Amino acid sequence: MPVGVDTHMPASCPAPLPARDTKPCAIRDRPTSLLAQARVRTRKALRGYAAPLPPPDCRSHPPVALNKRDHWIALNAYPNLKDGSVLGSDGVGVLTALAPSASSLQNLLNKRVVILPSVAWGPGGKRIQGPAFRVLGCQGDNGTFAEYVDVLEENVLPAPEALDDVHAAALPLAGLTAWRAVKTRGGVERGMNVLVTAAGSGVSTFAMQFAVALGARVWTTSSSKDKIDFVVKTIGVEGGVNYKDKDWTSQLAKLVGGSSERVIDVVIDGTGSLEECIKLLRPGGRYVFYGNTSQQAHTLAAQDMRTLYWLQADIRGSTMGSPEEFAELLDFVQEHKLQPVVSSVRPFTAEGWKAALGEIEKGDQQGKIVLKMQ
């Protein structure tokens, strides 16, 4: 059943409307609220119709975070978008209202919570999502860039105590995507050699943090030496190579110290570097991919096909994650005292929004980008 989450804890705005049995994830807006209207208009702003408005006189607002998906939506290049719905998949807030049947959350009422961005995952557990699955924000469900948002009972969990609002807001979507890819689909364990491509993105940064915390030896790729140096220093990554070099797989194998190129147990990839990455897999290795940001088409050569079946290697897709995995993620972050890497915190204004999207488009970020209402 729906519950109401105040994602921006307004200090001086009117109290939220009573709980209601409406369509799950319908925004809890008020027609007279300029802030609600601004959030509704944000989707159109991304498509070039209108500029998002700054917030009115509400001053106490926990932050929200951006994802690569928000950039794709800005380009109108994301599937199943619905005009008039509110953007935003990440956020932290206070649980303000419960439907009568949502009794399991009674102990969280008026407490700080995070929102699981997987909507209607379904009964498949960790194995697979159901046919109604979608991501919170702009796919028929209003997202977190608003004062209030209604979500299903299973989508509300207590925020990790060790994280402040900025870091808690940065965690859900990218953290969950990385957790499922690393732990559920990748099966990363202590002592494994793991390659996480594309240092700097939100998901890859979380994936490196999780793999290191699990006891794996981790390497990465980037065209930026600064990004590689950053994750080596701050996360404990072993090293990395420039993926623009034609022989980057050979360079990486030398870094790892193997007698051949087959030195990696698990690859976590969001770039679509399939052909290159499978060259590195050990027998029984796993290539897990959660995206294809390069937008490249792939055709495996006959030799690559033979390599995969002869080595009994796996190619595994991965997307988002289940409520069970989200709970595991929050416990893991709390247990290991992990802090999401935040690249920048910008004001939720037209200028801040434009700068944040520009940062994503250029690929300049190191971790997550957070927007905070002032």
mmCIF file of C-alpha atoms in Angstrom:
data_model
loop_
_atom_site.group_PDB
_atom_site.id
_atom_site.type_symbol
_atom_site.label_atom_id
_atom_site.label_comp_id
_atom_site.label_asym_id
_atom_site.label_seq_id
_atom_site.Cartn_x
_atom_site.Cartn_y
_atom_site.Cartn_z
ATOM 1 C CA MET A 1 0.000 0.000 0.000
ATOM 2 C CA PRO A 2 1.159 3.588 -0.574
ATOM 3 C CA VAL A 3 2.990 5.570 2.046
ATOM 4 C CA GLY A 4 3.860 9.248 2.000
ATOM 5 C CA VAL A 5 7.466 10.407 2.163
ATOM 6 C CA ASP A 6 8.434 14.017 2.687
ATOM 7 C CA THR A 7 11.575 14.164 0.563
ATOM 8 C CA HIS A 8 12.434 17.754 1.380
ATOM 9 C CA MET A 9 11.225 18.326 4.952
ATOM 10 C CA PRO A 10 9.750 21.812 4.407
ATOM 11 C CA ALA A 11 10.082 23.887 7.567
ATOM 12 C CA SER A 12 7.403 26.456 6.806
ATOM 13 C CA CYS A 13 5.232 24.845 4.134
ATOM 14 C CA PRO A 14 1.720 23.551 4.837
ATOM 15 C CA ALA A 15 1.369 20.115 6.413
ATOM 16 C CA PRO A 16 1.095 17.146 4.053
ATOM 17 C CA LEU A 17 -2.287 15.940 2.915
ATOM 18 C CA PRO A 18 -3.739 12.930 4.745
ATOM 19 C CA ALA A 19 -2.750 9.478 3.522
ATOM 20 C CA ARG A 20 -4.862 8.282 0.632
ATOM 21 C CA ASP A 21 -5.226 5.143 -1.403
ATOM 22 C CA THR A 22 -4.111 6.592 -4.706
ATOM 23 C CA LYS A 23 -2.072 5.157 -7.512
ATOM 24 C CA PRO A 24 1.283 4.010 -6.068
ATOM 25 C CA CYS A 25 4.041 6.610 -6.307
ATOM 26 C CA ALA A 26 1.667 9.470 -7.162
ATOM 27 C CA ILE A 27 3.257 12.724 -6.059
ATOM 28 C CA ARG A 28 1.773 14.283 -2.938
ATOM 29 C CA ASP A 29 1.560 17.765 -4.394
ATOM 30 C CA ARG A 30 -0.854 20.616 -3.769
ATOM 31 C CA PRO A 31 -2.201 22.512 -6.790
ATOM 32 C CA THR A 32 -1.310 25.837 -5.190
ATOM 33 C CA SER A 33 2.273 24.859 -4.381
ATOM 34 C CA LEU A 34 4.807 26.646 -6.573
ATOM 35 C CA LEU A 35 7.406 24.081 -5.580
ATOM 36 C CA ALA A 36 5.230 21.207 -6.734
ATOM 37 C CA GLN A 37 4.514 23.003 -9.997
ATOM 38 C CA ALA A 38 8.224 23.573 -10.490
ATOM 39 C CA ARG A 39 8.971 19.906 -10.053
ATOM 40 C CA VAL A 40 6.225 18.923 -12.447
ATOM 41 C CA ARG A 41 7.675 21.365 -14.935
ATOM 42 C CA THR A 42 11.211 20.015 -14.535
ATOM 43 C CA ARG A 43 10.521 17.155 -16.967
ATOM 44 C CA LYS A 44 9.457 19.643 -19.627
ATOM 45 C CA ALA A 45 12.443 21.841 -18.828
ATOM 46 C CA LEU A 46 14.715 18.939 -19.699
ATOM 47 C CA ARG A 47 13.041 18.756 -23.085
ATOM 48 C CA GLY A 48 13.552 22.450 -23.674
ATOM 49 C CA TYR A 49 10.072 23.824 -23.021
ATOM 50 C CA ALA A 50 10.467 25.732 -19.780
ATOM 51 C CA ALA A 51 13.028 26.518 -17.116
ATOM 52 C CA PRO A 52 12.599 24.891 -13.698
ATOM 53 C CA LEU A 53 11.633 27.349 -10.999
ATOM 54 C CA PRO A 54 13.629 27.834 -7.810
ATOM 55 C CA PRO A 55 11.878 26.732 -4.623
ATOM 56 C CA PRO A 56 9.677 29.172 -2.672
ATOM 57 C CA ASP A 57 10.125 29.984 1.003
ATOM 58 C CA CYS A 58 10.672 26.423 2.310
ATOM 59 C CA ARG A 59 14.123 26.322 3.848
ATOM 60 C CA SER A 60 14.835 22.872 5.300
ATOM 61 C CA HIS A 61 15.294 20.490 2.380
ATOM 62 C CA PRO A 62 17.262 17.249 2.342
ATOM 63 C CA PRO A 63 18.959 16.700 -1.013
ATOM 64 C CA VAL A 64 18.321 14.570 -4.073
ATOM 65 C CA ALA A 65 20.874 13.019 -6.418
ATOM 66 C CA LEU A 66 21.282 12.701 -10.171
ATOM 67 C CA ASN A 67 21.983 9.596 -12.218
ATOM 68 C CA LYS A 68 23.063 8.932 -15.786
ATOM 69 C CA ARG A 69 19.429 8.023 -16.407
ATOM 70 C CA ASP A 70 18.509 11.684 -15.750
ATOM 71 C CA HIS A 71 20.912 12.691 -18.502
ATOM 72 C CA TRP A 72 19.305 10.216 -20.918
ATOM 73 C CA ILE A 73 15.892 11.613 -19.993
ATOM 74 C CA ALA A 74 17.214 15.107 -20.672
ATOM 75 C CA LEU A 75 18.078 13.918 -24.170
ATOM 76 C CA ASN A 76 14.649 12.275 -24.496
ATOM 77 C CA ALA A 77 16.564 9.044 -25.079
ATOM 78 C CA TYR A 78 15.175 6.893 -22.260
ATOM 79 C CA PRO A 79 12.417 4.329 -22.862
ATOM 80 C CA ASN A 80 8.797 4.495 -21.698
ATOM 81 C CA LEU A 81 8.819 8.116 -20.559
ATOM 82 C CA LYS A 82 5.553 9.752 -19.588
ATOM 83 C CA ASP A 83 5.021 13.477 -20.073
ATOM 84 C CA GLY A 84 3.869 15.365 -17.032
ATOM 85 C CA SER A 85 5.498 13.058 -14.501
ATOM 86 C CA VAL A 86 8.180 14.134 -12.049
ATOM 87 C CA LEU A 87 11.854 13.325 -12.412
ATOM 88 C CA GLY A 88 14.085 11.854 -9.711
ATOM 89 C CA SER A 89 15.035 8.383 -8.484
ATOM 90 C CA ASP A 90 17.248 9.212 -5.494
ATOM 91 C CA GLY A 91 16.346 10.971 -2.293
ATOM 92 C CA VAL A 92 16.242 10.913 1.470
ATOM 93 C CA GLY A 93 13.393 12.232 3.597
ATOM 94 C CA VAL A 94 11.005 11.754 6.478
ATOM 95 C CA LEU A 95 8.104 9.294 6.434
ATOM 96 C CA THR A 96 5.059 11.491 7.084
ATOM 97 C CA ALA A 97 1.985 9.366 6.350
ATOM 98 C CA LEU A 98 0.905 5.734 6.105
ATOM 99 C CA ALA A 99 -1.987 4.001 4.421
ATOM 100 C CA PRO A 100 -4.061 1.990 6.940
ATOM 101 C CA SER A 101 -2.594 -1.324 5.788
ATOM 102 C CA ALA A 102 1.064 -0.211 5.913
ATOM 103 C CA SER A 103 1.438 -1.210 9.545
ATOM 104 C CA SER A 104 4.957 -2.632 9.106
ATOM 105 C CA LEU A 105 6.300 0.905 8.782
ATOM 106 C CA GLN A 106 4.662 2.315 11.911
ATOM 107 C CA ASN A 107 8.020 2.399 13.700
ATOM 108 C CA LEU A 108 9.487 4.582 10.910
ATOM 109 C CA LEU A 109 6.765 7.241 10.992
ATOM 110 C CA ASN A 110 8.323 10.714 11.301
ATOM 111 C CA LYS A 111 11.803 9.214 10.949
ATOM 112 C CA ARG A 112 14.489 9.567 8.289
ATOM 113 C CA VAL A 113 14.176 7.057 5.437
ATOM 114 C CA VAL A 114 15.587 6.283 2.009
ATOM 115 C CA ILE A 115 13.512 5.226 -0.976
ATOM 116 C CA LEU A 116 14.080 2.083 -3.014
ATOM 117 C CA PRO A 117 13.933 3.297 -6.652
ATOM 118 C CA SER A 118 12.848 -0.112 -8.028
ATOM 119 C CA VAL A 119 9.072 0.090 -8.428
ATOM 120 C CA ALA A 120 7.021 -3.136 -8.485
ATOM 121 C CA TRP A 121 10.024 -5.472 -8.639
ATOM 122 C CA GLY A 122 7.686 -8.419 -8.344
ATOM 123 C CA PRO A 123 7.781 -11.891 -6.756
ATOM 124 C CA GLY A 124 10.957 -13.127 -8.464
ATOM 125 C CA GLY A 125 13.241 -12.210 -5.563
ATOM 126 C CA LYS A 126 16.899 -11.870 -6.496
ATOM 127 C CA ARG A 127 16.452 -13.949 -9.638
ATOM 128 C CA ILE A 128 14.471 -11.595 -11.894
ATOM 129 C CA GLN A 129 12.155 -8.595 -11.870
ATOM 130 C CA GLY A 130 8.490 -8.874 -12.850
ATOM 131 C CA PRO A 131 6.779 -7.501 -15.976
ATOM 132 C CA ALA A 132 5.488 -4.399 -14.173
ATOM 133 C CA PHE A 133 8.954 -3.363 -12.964
ATOM 134 C CA ARG A 134 10.084 0.190 -13.671
ATOM 135 C CA VAL A 135 12.380 2.842 -12.225
ATOM 136 C CA LEU A 136 10.988 5.597 -10.024
ATOM 137 C CA GLY A 137 10.607 8.893 -11.852
ATOM 138 C CA CYS A 138 9.226 9.754 -15.302
ATOM 139 C CA GLN A 139 8.013 6.284 -16.266
ATOM 140 C CA GLY A 140 4.464 6.829 -15.096
ATOM 141 C CA ASP A 141 5.517 7.276 -11.469
ATOM 142 C CA ASN A 142 6.413 10.654 -10.066
ATOM 143 C CA GLY A 143 9.901 10.843 -8.648
ATOM 144 C CA THR A 144 11.776 12.404 -5.777
ATOM 145 C CA PHE A 145 12.249 15.932 -7.117
ATOM 146 C CA ALA A 146 9.229 17.153 -5.160
ATOM 147 C CA GLU A 147 8.097 17.974 -1.639
ATOM 148 C CA TYR A 148 6.205 14.723 -1.145
ATOM 149 C CA VAL A 149 6.160 11.419 -2.965
ATOM 150 C CA ASP A 150 3.945 8.369 -2.423
ATOM 151 C CA VAL A 151 5.686 5.010 -2.701
ATOM 152 C CA LEU A 152 4.806 1.417 -1.934
ATOM 153 C CA GLU A 153 5.371 0.004 1.516
ATOM 154 C CA GLU A 154 8.254 -2.169 0.304
ATOM 155 C CA ASN A 155 10.065 0.888 -1.059
ATOM 156 C CA VAL A 156 10.701 2.579 2.298
ATOM 157 C CA LEU A 157 13.638 1.620 4.515
ATOM 158 C CA PRO A 158 15.453 3.390 7.349
ATOM 159 C CA ALA A 159 18.342 5.575 6.232
ATOM 160 C CA PRO A 160 21.775 4.339 7.362
ATOM 161 C CA GLU A 161 22.628 6.117 10.593
ATOM 162 C CA ALA A 162 26.242 6.632 9.550
ATOM 163 C CA LEU A 163 25.280 8.711 6.487
ATOM 164 C CA ASP A 164 24.301 12.350 6.499
ATOM 165 C CA ASP A 165 21.563 13.528 4.145
ATOM 166 C CA VAL A 166 23.882 14.314 1.231
ATOM 167 C CA HIS A 167 25.472 10.872 1.262
ATOM 168 C CA ALA A 168 22.226 9.031 1.973
ATOM 169 C CA ALA A 169 20.592 10.732 -1.018
ATOM 170 C CA ALA A 170 23.495 9.659 -3.232
ATOM 171 C CA LEU A 171 23.166 5.975 -2.398
ATOM 172 C CA PRO A 172 19.938 4.330 -3.684
ATOM 173 C CA LEU A 173 19.921 3.880 -7.474
ATOM 174 C CA ALA A 174 23.630 3.682 -8.268
ATOM 175 C CA GLY A 175 24.382 1.842 -5.046
ATOM 176 C CA LEU A 176 21.693 -0.768 -5.656
ATOM 177 C CA THR A 177 22.725 -1.237 -9.286
ATOM 178 C CA ALA A 178 26.329 -1.769 -8.213
ATOM 179 C CA TRP A 179 25.408 -4.088 -5.336
ATOM 180 C CA ARG A 180 23.370 -6.437 -7.517
ATOM 181 C CA ALA A 181 26.047 -6.442 -10.228
ATOM 182 C CA VAL A 182 28.901 -7.098 -7.782
ATOM 183 C CA LYS A 183 27.309 -9.414 -5.239
ATOM 184 C CA THR A 184 24.237 -11.106 -6.723
ATOM 185 C CA ARG A 185 25.204 -11.387 -10.378
ATOM 186 C CA GLY A 186 28.985 -11.188 -10.071
ATOM 187 C CA GLY A 187 29.371 -13.341 -6.973
ATOM 188 C CA VAL A 188 32.460 -11.369 -5.943
ATOM 189 C CA GLU A 189 34.313 -12.934 -3.020
ATOM 190 C CA ARG A 190 37.494 -12.396 -1.045
ATOM 191 C CA GLY A 191 40.671 -13.009 -3.057
ATOM 192 C CA MET A 192 39.098 -12.558 -6.487
ATOM 193 C CA ASN A 193 40.551 -10.306 -9.176
ATOM 194 C CA VAL A 194 37.858 -7.849 -10.280
ATOM 195 C CA LEU A 195 37.820 -5.288 -13.084
ATOM 196 C CA VAL A 196 35.358 -2.397 -12.771
ATOM 197 C CA THR A 197 35.407 -0.281 -15.910
ATOM 198 C CA ALA A 198 34.925 3.487 -16.211
ATOM 199 C CA ALA A 199 36.254 5.021 -13.011
ATOM 200 C CA GLY A 200 34.299 8.096 -12.018
ATOM 201 C CA SER A 201 30.692 7.113 -12.653
ATOM 202 C CA GLY A 202 28.319 6.683 -9.750
ATOM 203 C CA VAL A 203 27.728 2.963 -10.299
ATOM 204 C CA SER A 204 31.361 2.098 -10.990
ATOM 205 C CA THR A 205 32.516 3.987 -7.909
ATOM 206 C CA PHE A 206 30.093 2.076 -5.708
ATOM 207 C CA ALA A 207 31.060 -1.196 -7.416
ATOM 208 C CA MET A 208 34.717 -0.587 -6.587
ATOM 209 C CA GLN A 209 33.877 0.276 -2.983
ATOM 210 C CA PHE A 210 31.796 -2.877 -2.538
ATOM 211 C CA ALA A 211 34.304 -5.201 -4.223
ATOM 212 C CA VAL A 212 37.175 -3.843 -2.121
ATOM 213 C CA ALA A 213 35.095 -4.180 1.057
ATOM 214 C CA LEU A 214 34.318 -7.788 0.097
ATOM 215 C CA GLY A 215 38.048 -8.506 0.015
ATOM 216 C CA ALA A 216 38.639 -8.573 -3.742
ATOM 217 C CA ARG A 217 41.588 -7.059 -5.576
ATOM 218 C CA VAL A 218 40.152 -4.419 -7.887
ATOM 219 C CA TRP A 219 41.371 -2.678 -11.038
ATOM 220 C CA THR A 220 39.738 -0.082 -13.233
ATOM 221 C CA THR A 221 39.893 1.775 -16.558
ATOM 222 C CA SER A 222 39.641 5.452 -17.445
ATOM 223 C CA SER A 223 40.971 7.938 -19.954
ATOM 224 C CA SER A 224 41.787 10.164 -16.965
ATOM 225 C CA LYS A 225 44.863 9.393 -14.879
ATOM 226 C CA ASP A 226 43.445 11.646 -12.160
ATOM 227 C CA LYS A 227 40.359 9.455 -11.852
ATOM 228 C CA ILE A 228 42.462 6.316 -11.569
ATOM 229 C CA ASP A 229 44.739 7.937 -8.992
ATOM 230 C CA PHE A 230 41.692 9.076 -7.017
ATOM 231 C CA VAL A 231 40.153 5.611 -6.641
ATOM 232 C CA VAL A 232 43.546 4.093 -5.840
ATOM 233 C CA LYS A 233 44.044 6.608 -3.041
ATOM 234 C CA THR A 234 40.509 6.855 -1.632
ATOM 235 C CA ILE A 235 38.931 3.436 -2.278
ATOM 236 C CA GLY A 236 41.878 1.034 -2.296
ATOM 237 C CA VAL A 237 41.814 0.070 -5.960
ATOM 238 C CA GLU A 238 45.048 -1.622 -7.079
ATOM 239 C CA GLY A 239 45.489 0.436 -10.252
ATOM 240 C CA GLY A 240 44.127 1.077 -13.710
ATOM 241 C CA VAL A 241 44.840 1.670 -17.375
ATOM 242 C CA ASN A 242 43.715 4.023 -20.116
ATOM 243 C CA TYR A 243 41.028 2.259 -22.151
ATOM 244 C CA LYS A 244 41.852 4.442 -25.163
ATOM 245 C CA ASP A 245 45.152 2.608 -25.580
ATOM 246 C CA LYS A 246 44.721 -0.197 -28.110
ATOM 247 C CA ASP A 247 46.649 -2.626 -25.926
ATOM 248 C CA TRP A 248 44.905 -1.732 -22.666
ATOM 249 C CA THR A 249 43.965 -5.337 -21.913
ATOM 250 C CA SER A 250 47.625 -6.387 -22.159
ATOM 251 C CA GLN A 251 48.627 -3.455 -19.954
ATOM 252 C CA LEU A 252 46.064 -4.463 -17.372
ATOM 253 C CA ALA A 253 47.195 -8.106 -17.403
ATOM 254 C CA LYS A 254 50.750 -6.957 -16.659
ATOM 255 C CA LEU A 255 49.486 -4.819 -13.777
ATOM 256 C CA VAL A 256 47.643 -7.779 -12.299
ATOM 257 C CA GLY A 257 50.745 -9.913 -12.734
ATOM 258 C CA GLY A 258 49.430 -12.904 -14.606
ATOM 259 C CA SER A 259 51.353 -15.096 -17.053
ATOM 260 C CA SER A 260 48.684 -14.444 -19.709
ATOM 261 C CA GLU A 261 45.905 -11.942 -20.332
ATOM 262 C CA ARG A 262 43.394 -14.166 -18.515
ATOM 263 C CA VAL A 263 43.746 -12.654 -15.067
ATOM 264 C CA ILE A 264 40.259 -11.438 -14.105
ATOM 265 C CA ASP A 265 37.581 -13.437 -12.282
ATOM 266 C CA VAL A 266 34.748 -10.905 -12.586
ATOM 267 C CA VAL A 267 34.256 -7.876 -14.837
ATOM 268 C CA ILE A 268 31.701 -5.220 -13.831
ATOM 269 C CA ASP A 269 31.044 -3.093 -16.907
ATOM 270 C CA GLY A 270 28.661 -0.289 -17.813
ATOM 271 C CA THR A 271 30.373 0.881 -20.986
ATOM 272 C CA GLY A 272 29.724 -2.029 -23.321
ATOM 273 C CA SER A 273 33.371 -3.115 -23.661
ATOM 274 C CA LEU A 274 32.376 -6.726 -24.206
ATOM 275 C CA GLU A 275 34.936 -7.892 -26.741
ATOM 276 C CA GLU A 276 37.864 -6.406 -24.849
ATOM 277 C CA CYS A 277 36.764 -7.547 -21.408
ATOM 278 C CA ILE A 278 36.222 -11.200 -22.289
ATOM 279 C CA LYS A 279 39.891 -11.367 -23.322
ATOM 280 C CA LEU A 280 40.724 -10.919 -19.638
ATOM 281 C CA LEU A 281 38.422 -13.551 -18.149
ATOM 282 C CA ARG A 282 39.841 -16.540 -16.356
ATOM 283 C CA PRO A 283 38.218 -19.957 -16.805
ATOM 284 C CA GLY A 284 34.813 -19.793 -15.147
ATOM 285 C CA GLY A 285 34.947 -16.003 -15.166
ATOM 286 C CA ARG A 286 31.922 -13.705 -15.287
ATOM 287 C CA TYR A 287 31.293 -10.613 -17.387
ATOM 288 C CA VAL A 288 28.503 -8.612 -15.730
ATOM 289 C CA PHE A 289 27.158 -5.567 -17.518
ATOM 290 C CA TYR A 290 24.573 -3.078 -16.272
ATOM 291 C CA GLY A 291 24.639 -0.674 -19.220
ATOM 292 C CA ASN A 292 26.108 0.237 -22.575
ATOM 293 C CA THR A 293 27.003 3.912 -22.321
ATOM 294 C CA SER A 294 29.146 3.703 -25.446
ATOM 295 C CA GLN A 295 25.985 2.774 -27.381
ATOM 296 C CA GLN A 296 28.081 0.442 -29.522
ATOM 297 C CA ALA A 297 26.702 -2.593 -31.310
ATOM 298 C CA HIS A 298 28.505 -5.857 -30.628
ATOM 299 C CA THR A 299 29.154 -8.930 -32.745
ATOM 300 C CA LEU A 300 31.199 -11.734 -31.244
ATOM 301 C CA ALA A 301 33.693 -13.348 -33.586
ATOM 302 C CA ALA A 302 33.781 -17.122 -33.886
ATOM 303 C CA GLN A 303 36.952 -17.218 -31.793
ATOM 304 C CA ASP A 304 35.263 -15.203 -29.037
ATOM 305 C CA MET A 305 32.328 -17.600 -29.043
ATOM 306 C CA ARG A 306 34.671 -20.560 -28.728
ATOM 307 C CA THR A 307 36.559 -18.827 -25.913
ATOM 308 C CA LEU A 308 33.382 -18.287 -23.924
ATOM 309 C CA TYR A 309 32.091 -21.834 -24.093
ATOM 310 C CA TRP A 310 35.538 -23.430 -23.721
ATOM 311 C CA LEU A 311 36.319 -21.409 -20.611
ATOM 312 C CA GLN A 312 32.752 -21.885 -19.379
ATOM 313 C CA ALA A 313 32.550 -18.144 -18.884
ATOM 314 C CA ASP A 314 29.310 -16.285 -18.199
ATOM 315 C CA ILE A 315 27.863 -13.122 -19.715
ATOM 316 C CA ARG A 316 25.296 -11.736 -17.296
ATOM 317 C CA GLY A 317 23.041 -8.738 -17.587
ATOM 318 C CA SER A 318 22.100 -6.854 -14.432
ATOM 319 C CA THR A 319 19.751 -3.996 -13.681
ATOM 320 C CA MET A 320 18.720 -2.236 -10.481
ATOM 321 C CA GLY A 321 17.738 -4.684 -7.705
ATOM 322 C CA SER A 322 15.059 -6.141 -5.460
ATOM 323 C CA PRO A 323 13.793 -4.940 -2.068
ATOM 324 C CA GLU A 324 15.783 -7.771 -0.482
ATOM 325 C CA GLU A 325 18.987 -6.600 -2.170
ATOM 326 C CA PHE A 326 18.326 -2.997 -1.172
ATOM 327 C CA ALA A 327 18.060 -4.061 2.478
ATOM 328 C CA GLU A 328 21.312 -6.025 2.093
ATOM 329 C CA LEU A 329 22.982 -2.964 0.581
ATOM 330 C CA LEU A 330 21.954 -0.698 3.458
ATOM 331 C CA ASP A 331 23.194 -3.229 6.028
ATOM 332 C CA PHE A 332 26.496 -3.640 4.154
ATOM 333 C CA VAL A 333 27.066 0.116 3.963
ATOM 334 C CA GLN A 334 26.326 0.455 7.673
ATOM 335 C CA GLU A 335 28.488 -2.532 8.658
ATOM 336 C CA HIS A 336 31.517 -1.444 6.631
ATOM 337 C CA LYS A 337 31.025 2.268 7.333
ATOM 338 C CA LEU A 338 31.140 3.078 3.619
ATOM 339 C CA GLN A 339 30.667 6.673 2.512
ATOM 340 C CA PRO A 340 29.280 7.281 -0.984
ATOM 341 C CA VAL A 341 31.694 9.359 -3.045
ATOM 342 C CA VAL A 342 30.058 12.697 -3.849
ATOM 343 C CA SER A 343 31.589 14.634 -6.716
ATOM 344 C CA SER A 344 29.699 17.878 -6.173
ATOM 345 C CA VAL A 345 26.762 19.387 -4.314
ATOM 346 C CA ARG A 346 24.910 22.003 -6.309
ATOM 347 C CA PRO A 347 21.888 24.178 -5.552
ATOM 348 C CA PHE A 348 18.558 23.045 -6.965
ATOM 349 C CA THR A 349 18.180 26.088 -9.194
ATOM 350 C CA ALA A 350 18.092 26.496 -12.954
ATOM 351 C CA GLU A 351 21.814 27.275 -12.922
ATOM 352 C CA GLY A 352 22.695 24.393 -10.627
ATOM 353 C CA TRP A 353 20.600 21.983 -12.661
ATOM 354 C CA LYS A 354 22.248 23.032 -15.909
ATOM 355 C CA ALA A 355 25.726 22.743 -14.403
ATOM 356 C CA ALA A 356 24.981 19.289 -12.978
ATOM 357 C CA LEU A 357 23.745 17.941 -16.308
ATOM 358 C CA GLY A 358 26.784 19.469 -18.004
ATOM 359 C CA GLU A 359 29.065 17.710 -15.532
ATOM 360 C CA ILE A 360 27.406 14.367 -16.323
ATOM 361 C CA GLU A 361 27.529 14.972 -20.072
ATOM 362 C CA LYS A 362 31.250 15.770 -19.976
ATOM 363 C CA GLY A 363 31.983 12.833 -17.694
ATOM 364 C CA ASP A 364 33.863 15.092 -15.300
ATOM 365 C CA GLN A 365 32.325 13.709 -12.120
ATOM 366 C CA GLN A 366 34.015 11.469 -9.589
ATOM 367 C CA GLY A 367 31.073 9.700 -7.960
ATOM 368 C CA LYS A 368 27.591 11.154 -7.503
ATOM 369 C CA ILE A 369 26.210 14.642 -8.135
ATOM 370 C CA VAL A 370 23.807 15.930 -5.497
ATOM 371 C CA LEU A 371 21.300 18.778 -5.705
ATOM 372 C CA LYS A 372 20.346 20.561 -2.512
ATOM 373 C CA MET A 373 17.567 23.078 -2.052
ATOM 374 C CA GLN A 374 18.833 26.097 -0.202
#
